[in-house]
């Protein structure tokens, strides 16, 4: 599967000074397909930096989804300007768990 993702998506990898990968973001068009930061590295701004990069590279909008029960992720995305756009019963994801779709749109410059 990783080969498929790499062929069709943009991928950014966050590394520590020593070169160890500590997080990554996969962008498929305007969809944040995956965002991951190692648990021991969370809270250091890595996820925020990866999202900021995706916002700069996206065409003025981003979409993503997370599980409704994942309060931490939901708070993280909402604090970074994402707004809940749709709630689902889980029928659209592999885990069959209720999820929420988020959207972010760039603020037009005056």
mmCIF file of the C-alpha atoms, coordinates in Angstrom:
data_MODEL
# 
_entry.id   MODEL 
# 
loop_
_atom_site.group_PDB 
_atom_site.id 
_atom_site.type_symbol 
_atom_site.label_atom_id 
_atom_site.label_alt_id 
_atom_site.label_comp_id 
_atom_site.label_asym_id 
_atom_site.label_entity_id 
_atom_site.label_seq_id 
_atom_site.pdbx_PDB_ins_code 
_atom_site.Cartn_x 
_atom_site.Cartn_y 
_atom_site.Cartn_z 
_atom_site.occupancy 
_atom_site.B_iso_or_equiv 
_atom_site.pdbx_formal_charge 
_atom_site.auth_seq_id 
_atom_site.auth_comp_id 
_atom_site.auth_asym_id 
_atom_site.auth_atom_id 
_atom_site.pdbx_PDB_model_num 
ATOM 1   C CA . UNK A 1 1   ? 0.000   0.000  0.000  1.00 0.00 ? 1   UNK A CA 1 
ATOM 2   C CA . UNK A 1 2   ? 2.789   2.469  0.765  1.00 0.00 ? 2   UNK A CA 1 
ATOM 3   C CA . UNK A 1 3   ? 3.909   2.417  -2.861 1.00 0.00 ? 3   UNK A CA 1 
ATOM 4   C CA . UNK A 1 4   ? 0.405   3.327  -3.970 1.00 0.00 ? 4   UNK A CA 1 
ATOM 5   C CA . UNK A 1 5   ? 0.254   6.231  -1.519 1.00 0.00 ? 5   UNK A CA 1 
ATOM 6   C CA . UNK A 1 6   ? 3.657   7.524  -2.590 1.00 0.00 ? 6   UNK A CA 1 
ATOM 7   C CA . UNK A 1 7   ? 2.776   7.345  -6.285 1.00 0.00 ? 7   UNK A CA 1 
ATOM 8   C CA . UNK A 1 8   ? -0.412  9.365  -6.035 1.00 0.00 ? 8   UNK A CA 1 
ATOM 9   C CA . UNK A 1 9   ? 0.128   11.656 -3.025 1.00 0.00 ? 9   UNK A CA 1 
ATOM 10  C CA . UNK A 1 10  ? 2.537   14.244 -1.651 1.00 0.00 ? 10  UNK A CA 1 
ATOM 11  C CA . UNK A 1 11  ? 4.345   13.093 1.485  1.00 0.00 ? 11  UNK A CA 1 
ATOM 12  C CA . UNK A 1 12  ? 6.310   15.153 3.994  1.00 0.00 ? 12  UNK A CA 1 
ATOM 13  C CA . UNK A 1 13  ? 8.418   13.574 6.720  1.00 0.00 ? 13  UNK A CA 1 
ATOM 14  C CA . UNK A 1 14  ? 9.421   15.453 9.867  1.00 0.00 ? 14  UNK A CA 1 
ATOM 15  C CA . UNK A 1 15  ? 12.852  14.533 11.201 1.00 0.00 ? 15  UNK A CA 1 
ATOM 16  C CA . UNK A 1 16  ? 14.743  15.320 14.368 1.00 0.00 ? 16  UNK A CA 1 
ATOM 17  C CA . UNK A 1 17  ? 18.185  16.907 14.134 1.00 0.00 ? 17  UNK A CA 1 
ATOM 18  C CA . UNK A 1 18  ? 19.723  13.421 14.237 1.00 0.00 ? 18  UNK A CA 1 
ATOM 19  C CA . UNK A 1 19  ? 17.666  12.387 11.213 1.00 0.00 ? 19  UNK A CA 1 
ATOM 20  C CA . UNK A 1 20  ? 15.145  10.130 12.950 1.00 0.00 ? 20  UNK A CA 1 
ATOM 21  C CA . UNK A 1 21  ? 11.671  10.376 11.407 1.00 0.00 ? 21  UNK A CA 1 
ATOM 22  C CA . UNK A 1 22  ? 9.222   11.637 14.044 1.00 0.00 ? 22  UNK A CA 1 
ATOM 23  C CA . UNK A 1 23  ? 6.141   12.323 11.943 1.00 0.00 ? 23  UNK A CA 1 
ATOM 24  C CA . UNK A 1 24  ? 4.642   12.520 8.486  1.00 0.00 ? 24  UNK A CA 1 
ATOM 25  C CA . UNK A 1 25  ? 1.747   13.975 6.534  1.00 0.00 ? 25  UNK A CA 1 
ATOM 26  C CA . UNK A 1 26  ? 0.225   12.531 3.355  1.00 0.00 ? 26  UNK A CA 1 
ATOM 27  C CA . UNK A 1 27  ? -1.685  14.966 1.133  1.00 0.00 ? 27  UNK A CA 1 
ATOM 28  C CA . UNK A 1 28  ? -3.917  13.617 -1.639 1.00 0.00 ? 28  UNK A CA 1 
ATOM 29  C CA . UNK A 1 29  ? -5.100  16.696 -3.551 1.00 0.00 ? 29  UNK A CA 1 
ATOM 30  C CA . UNK A 1 30  ? -6.870  18.713 -0.855 1.00 0.00 ? 30  UNK A CA 1 
ATOM 31  C CA . UNK A 1 31  ? -7.342  15.698 1.450  1.00 0.00 ? 31  UNK A CA 1 
ATOM 32  C CA . UNK A 1 32  ? -5.067  15.150 4.441  1.00 0.00 ? 32  UNK A CA 1 
ATOM 33  C CA . UNK A 1 33  ? -5.004  11.389 4.022  1.00 0.00 ? 33  UNK A CA 1 
ATOM 34  C CA . UNK A 1 34  ? -2.691  10.721 6.966  1.00 0.00 ? 34  UNK A CA 1 
ATOM 35  C CA . UNK A 1 35  ? -1.060  12.745 9.729  1.00 0.00 ? 35  UNK A CA 1 
ATOM 36  C CA . UNK A 1 36  ? 1.078   10.982 12.297 1.00 0.00 ? 36  UNK A CA 1 
ATOM 37  C CA . UNK A 1 37  ? 3.500   12.105 14.991 1.00 0.00 ? 37  UNK A CA 1 
ATOM 38  C CA . UNK A 1 38  ? 5.296   9.647  17.288 1.00 0.00 ? 38  UNK A CA 1 
ATOM 39  C CA . UNK A 1 39  ? 3.614   9.610  20.680 1.00 0.00 ? 39  UNK A CA 1 
ATOM 40  C CA . UNK A 1 40  ? 6.812   10.661 22.496 1.00 0.00 ? 40  UNK A CA 1 
ATOM 41  C CA . UNK A 1 41  ? 7.177   13.632 20.143 1.00 0.00 ? 41  UNK A CA 1 
ATOM 42  C CA . UNK A 1 42  ? 3.634   14.993 20.345 1.00 0.00 ? 42  UNK A CA 1 
ATOM 43  C CA . UNK A 1 43  ? 3.107   18.426 21.842 1.00 0.00 ? 43  UNK A CA 1 
ATOM 44  C CA . UNK A 1 44  ? 6.263   19.872 20.254 1.00 0.00 ? 44  UNK A CA 1 
ATOM 45  C CA . UNK A 1 45  ? 4.579   21.542 17.269 1.00 0.00 ? 45  UNK A CA 1 
ATOM 46  C CA . UNK A 1 46  ? 5.483   18.888 14.691 1.00 0.00 ? 46  UNK A CA 1 
ATOM 47  C CA . UNK A 1 47  ? 1.872   18.174 13.690 1.00 0.00 ? 47  UNK A CA 1 
ATOM 48  C CA . UNK A 1 48  ? 1.127   21.897 13.506 1.00 0.00 ? 48  UNK A CA 1 
ATOM 49  C CA . UNK A 1 49  ? 4.141   22.485 11.265 1.00 0.00 ? 49  UNK A CA 1 
ATOM 50  C CA . UNK A 1 50  ? 3.110   19.652 8.965  1.00 0.00 ? 50  UNK A CA 1 
ATOM 51  C CA . UNK A 1 51  ? -0.450  21.017 8.741  1.00 0.00 ? 51  UNK A CA 1 
ATOM 52  C CA . UNK A 1 52  ? 0.878   24.524 8.057  1.00 0.00 ? 52  UNK A CA 1 
ATOM 53  C CA . UNK A 1 53  ? 2.934   23.120 5.191  1.00 0.00 ? 53  UNK A CA 1 
ATOM 54  C CA . UNK A 1 54  ? -0.134  21.342 3.794  1.00 0.00 ? 54  UNK A CA 1 
ATOM 55  C CA . UNK A 1 55  ? -2.141  24.575 4.068  1.00 0.00 ? 55  UNK A CA 1 
ATOM 56  C CA . UNK A 1 56  ? 0.518   26.417 2.039  1.00 0.00 ? 56  UNK A CA 1 
ATOM 57  C CA . UNK A 1 57  ? 0.597   23.672 -0.591 1.00 0.00 ? 57  UNK A CA 1 
ATOM 58  C CA . UNK A 1 58  ? -3.169  23.086 -0.860 1.00 0.00 ? 58  UNK A CA 1 
ATOM 59  C CA . UNK A 1 59  ? -5.409  25.048 -3.219 1.00 0.00 ? 59  UNK A CA 1 
ATOM 60  C CA . UNK A 1 60  ? -6.898  27.198 -0.433 1.00 0.00 ? 60  UNK A CA 1 
ATOM 61  C CA . UNK A 1 61  ? -8.716  24.374 1.307  1.00 0.00 ? 61  UNK A CA 1 
ATOM 62  C CA . UNK A 1 62  ? -8.082  21.094 3.095  1.00 0.00 ? 62  UNK A CA 1 
ATOM 63  C CA . UNK A 1 63  ? -10.295 18.197 4.102  1.00 0.00 ? 63  UNK A CA 1 
ATOM 64  C CA . UNK A 1 64  ? -9.714  15.347 6.524  1.00 0.00 ? 64  UNK A CA 1 
ATOM 65  C CA . UNK A 1 65  ? -11.598 12.952 8.714  1.00 0.00 ? 65  UNK A CA 1 
ATOM 66  C CA . UNK A 1 66  ? -11.079 11.502 12.159 1.00 0.00 ? 66  UNK A CA 1 
ATOM 67  C CA . UNK A 1 67  ? -13.084 9.341  14.513 1.00 0.00 ? 67  UNK A CA 1 
ATOM 68  C CA . UNK A 1 68  ? -15.799 11.071 16.518 1.00 0.00 ? 68  UNK A CA 1 
ATOM 69  C CA . UNK A 1 69  ? -14.477 9.446  19.714 1.00 0.00 ? 69  UNK A CA 1 
ATOM 70  C CA . UNK A 1 70  ? -10.961 10.878 19.186 1.00 0.00 ? 70  UNK A CA 1 
ATOM 71  C CA . UNK A 1 71  ? -11.451 14.015 21.275 1.00 0.00 ? 71  UNK A CA 1 
ATOM 72  C CA . UNK A 1 72  ? -7.728  14.837 21.262 1.00 0.00 ? 72  UNK A CA 1 
ATOM 73  C CA . UNK A 1 73  ? -7.493  14.850 17.443 1.00 0.00 ? 73  UNK A CA 1 
ATOM 74  C CA . UNK A 1 74  ? -10.728 16.787 17.098 1.00 0.00 ? 74  UNK A CA 1 
ATOM 75  C CA . UNK A 1 75  ? -9.500  19.477 19.501 1.00 0.00 ? 75  UNK A CA 1 
ATOM 76  C CA . UNK A 1 76  ? -6.147  19.588 17.669 1.00 0.00 ? 76  UNK A CA 1 
ATOM 77  C CA . UNK A 1 77  ? -7.759  20.169 14.266 1.00 0.00 ? 77  UNK A CA 1 
ATOM 78  C CA . UNK A 1 78  ? -10.348 22.643 15.570 1.00 0.00 ? 78  UNK A CA 1 
ATOM 79  C CA . UNK A 1 79  ? -7.606  24.696 17.251 1.00 0.00 ? 79  UNK A CA 1 
ATOM 80  C CA . UNK A 1 80  ? -5.922  24.945 13.836 1.00 0.00 ? 80  UNK A CA 1 
ATOM 81  C CA . UNK A 1 81  ? -8.946  26.320 12.011 1.00 0.00 ? 81  UNK A CA 1 
ATOM 82  C CA . UNK A 1 82  ? -10.700 23.147 10.862 1.00 0.00 ? 82  UNK A CA 1 
ATOM 83  C CA . UNK A 1 83  ? -14.478 23.026 11.201 1.00 0.00 ? 83  UNK A CA 1 
ATOM 84  C CA . UNK A 1 84  ? -16.680 19.936 11.409 1.00 0.00 ? 84  UNK A CA 1 
ATOM 85  C CA . UNK A 1 85  ? -18.599 19.610 8.143  1.00 0.00 ? 85  UNK A CA 1 
ATOM 86  C CA . UNK A 1 86  ? -20.261 16.184 8.362  1.00 0.00 ? 86  UNK A CA 1 
ATOM 87  C CA . UNK A 1 87  ? -20.758 13.353 10.813 1.00 0.00 ? 87  UNK A CA 1 
ATOM 88  C CA . UNK A 1 88  ? -21.042 9.735  9.688  1.00 0.00 ? 88  UNK A CA 1 
ATOM 89  C CA . UNK A 1 89  ? -22.041 6.447  11.289 1.00 0.00 ? 89  UNK A CA 1 
ATOM 90  C CA . UNK A 1 90  ? -18.807 4.733  10.230 1.00 0.00 ? 90  UNK A CA 1 
ATOM 91  C CA . UNK A 1 91  ? -20.095 3.170  7.028  1.00 0.00 ? 91  UNK A CA 1 
ATOM 92  C CA . UNK A 1 92  ? -17.489 5.065  4.959  1.00 0.00 ? 92  UNK A CA 1 
ATOM 93  C CA . UNK A 1 93  ? -14.379 3.875  6.822  1.00 0.00 ? 93  UNK A CA 1 
ATOM 94  C CA . UNK A 1 94  ? -12.635 0.516  7.142  1.00 0.00 ? 94  UNK A CA 1 
ATOM 95  C CA . UNK A 1 95  ? -13.019 0.397  10.926 1.00 0.00 ? 95  UNK A CA 1 
ATOM 96  C CA . UNK A 1 96  ? -16.812 0.988  10.782 1.00 0.00 ? 96  UNK A CA 1 
ATOM 97  C CA . UNK A 1 97  ? -16.470 3.584  13.577 1.00 0.00 ? 97  UNK A CA 1 
ATOM 98  C CA . UNK A 1 98  ? -18.414 6.870  13.582 1.00 0.00 ? 98  UNK A CA 1 
ATOM 99  C CA . UNK A 1 99  ? -16.284 9.628  12.096 1.00 0.00 ? 99  UNK A CA 1 
ATOM 100 C CA . UNK A 1 100 ? -16.366 13.340 11.461 1.00 0.00 ? 100 UNK A CA 1 
ATOM 101 C CA . UNK A 1 101 ? -15.241 15.112 8.280  1.00 0.00 ? 101 UNK A CA 1 
ATOM 102 C CA . UNK A 1 102 ? -13.405 18.397 8.763  1.00 0.00 ? 102 UNK A CA 1 
ATOM 103 C CA . UNK A 1 103 ? -12.791 21.266 6.349  1.00 0.00 ? 103 UNK A CA 1 
ATOM 104 C CA . UNK A 1 104 ? -10.373 24.178 6.404  1.00 0.00 ? 104 UNK A CA 1 
ATOM 105 C CA . UNK A 1 105 ? -10.506 27.101 3.996  1.00 0.00 ? 105 UNK A CA 1 
ATOM 106 C CA . UNK A 1 106 ? -7.968  29.858 3.612  1.00 0.00 ? 106 UNK A CA 1 
ATOM 107 C CA . UNK A 1 107 ? -9.164  33.291 4.623  1.00 0.00 ? 107 UNK A CA 1 
ATOM 108 C CA . UNK A 1 108 ? -9.399  35.487 1.528  1.00 0.00 ? 108 UNK A CA 1 
ATOM 109 C CA . UNK A 1 109 ? -6.920  38.345 1.570  1.00 0.00 ? 109 UNK A CA 1 
ATOM 110 C CA . UNK A 1 110 ? -8.499  41.801 1.424  1.00 0.00 ? 110 UNK A CA 1 
# 
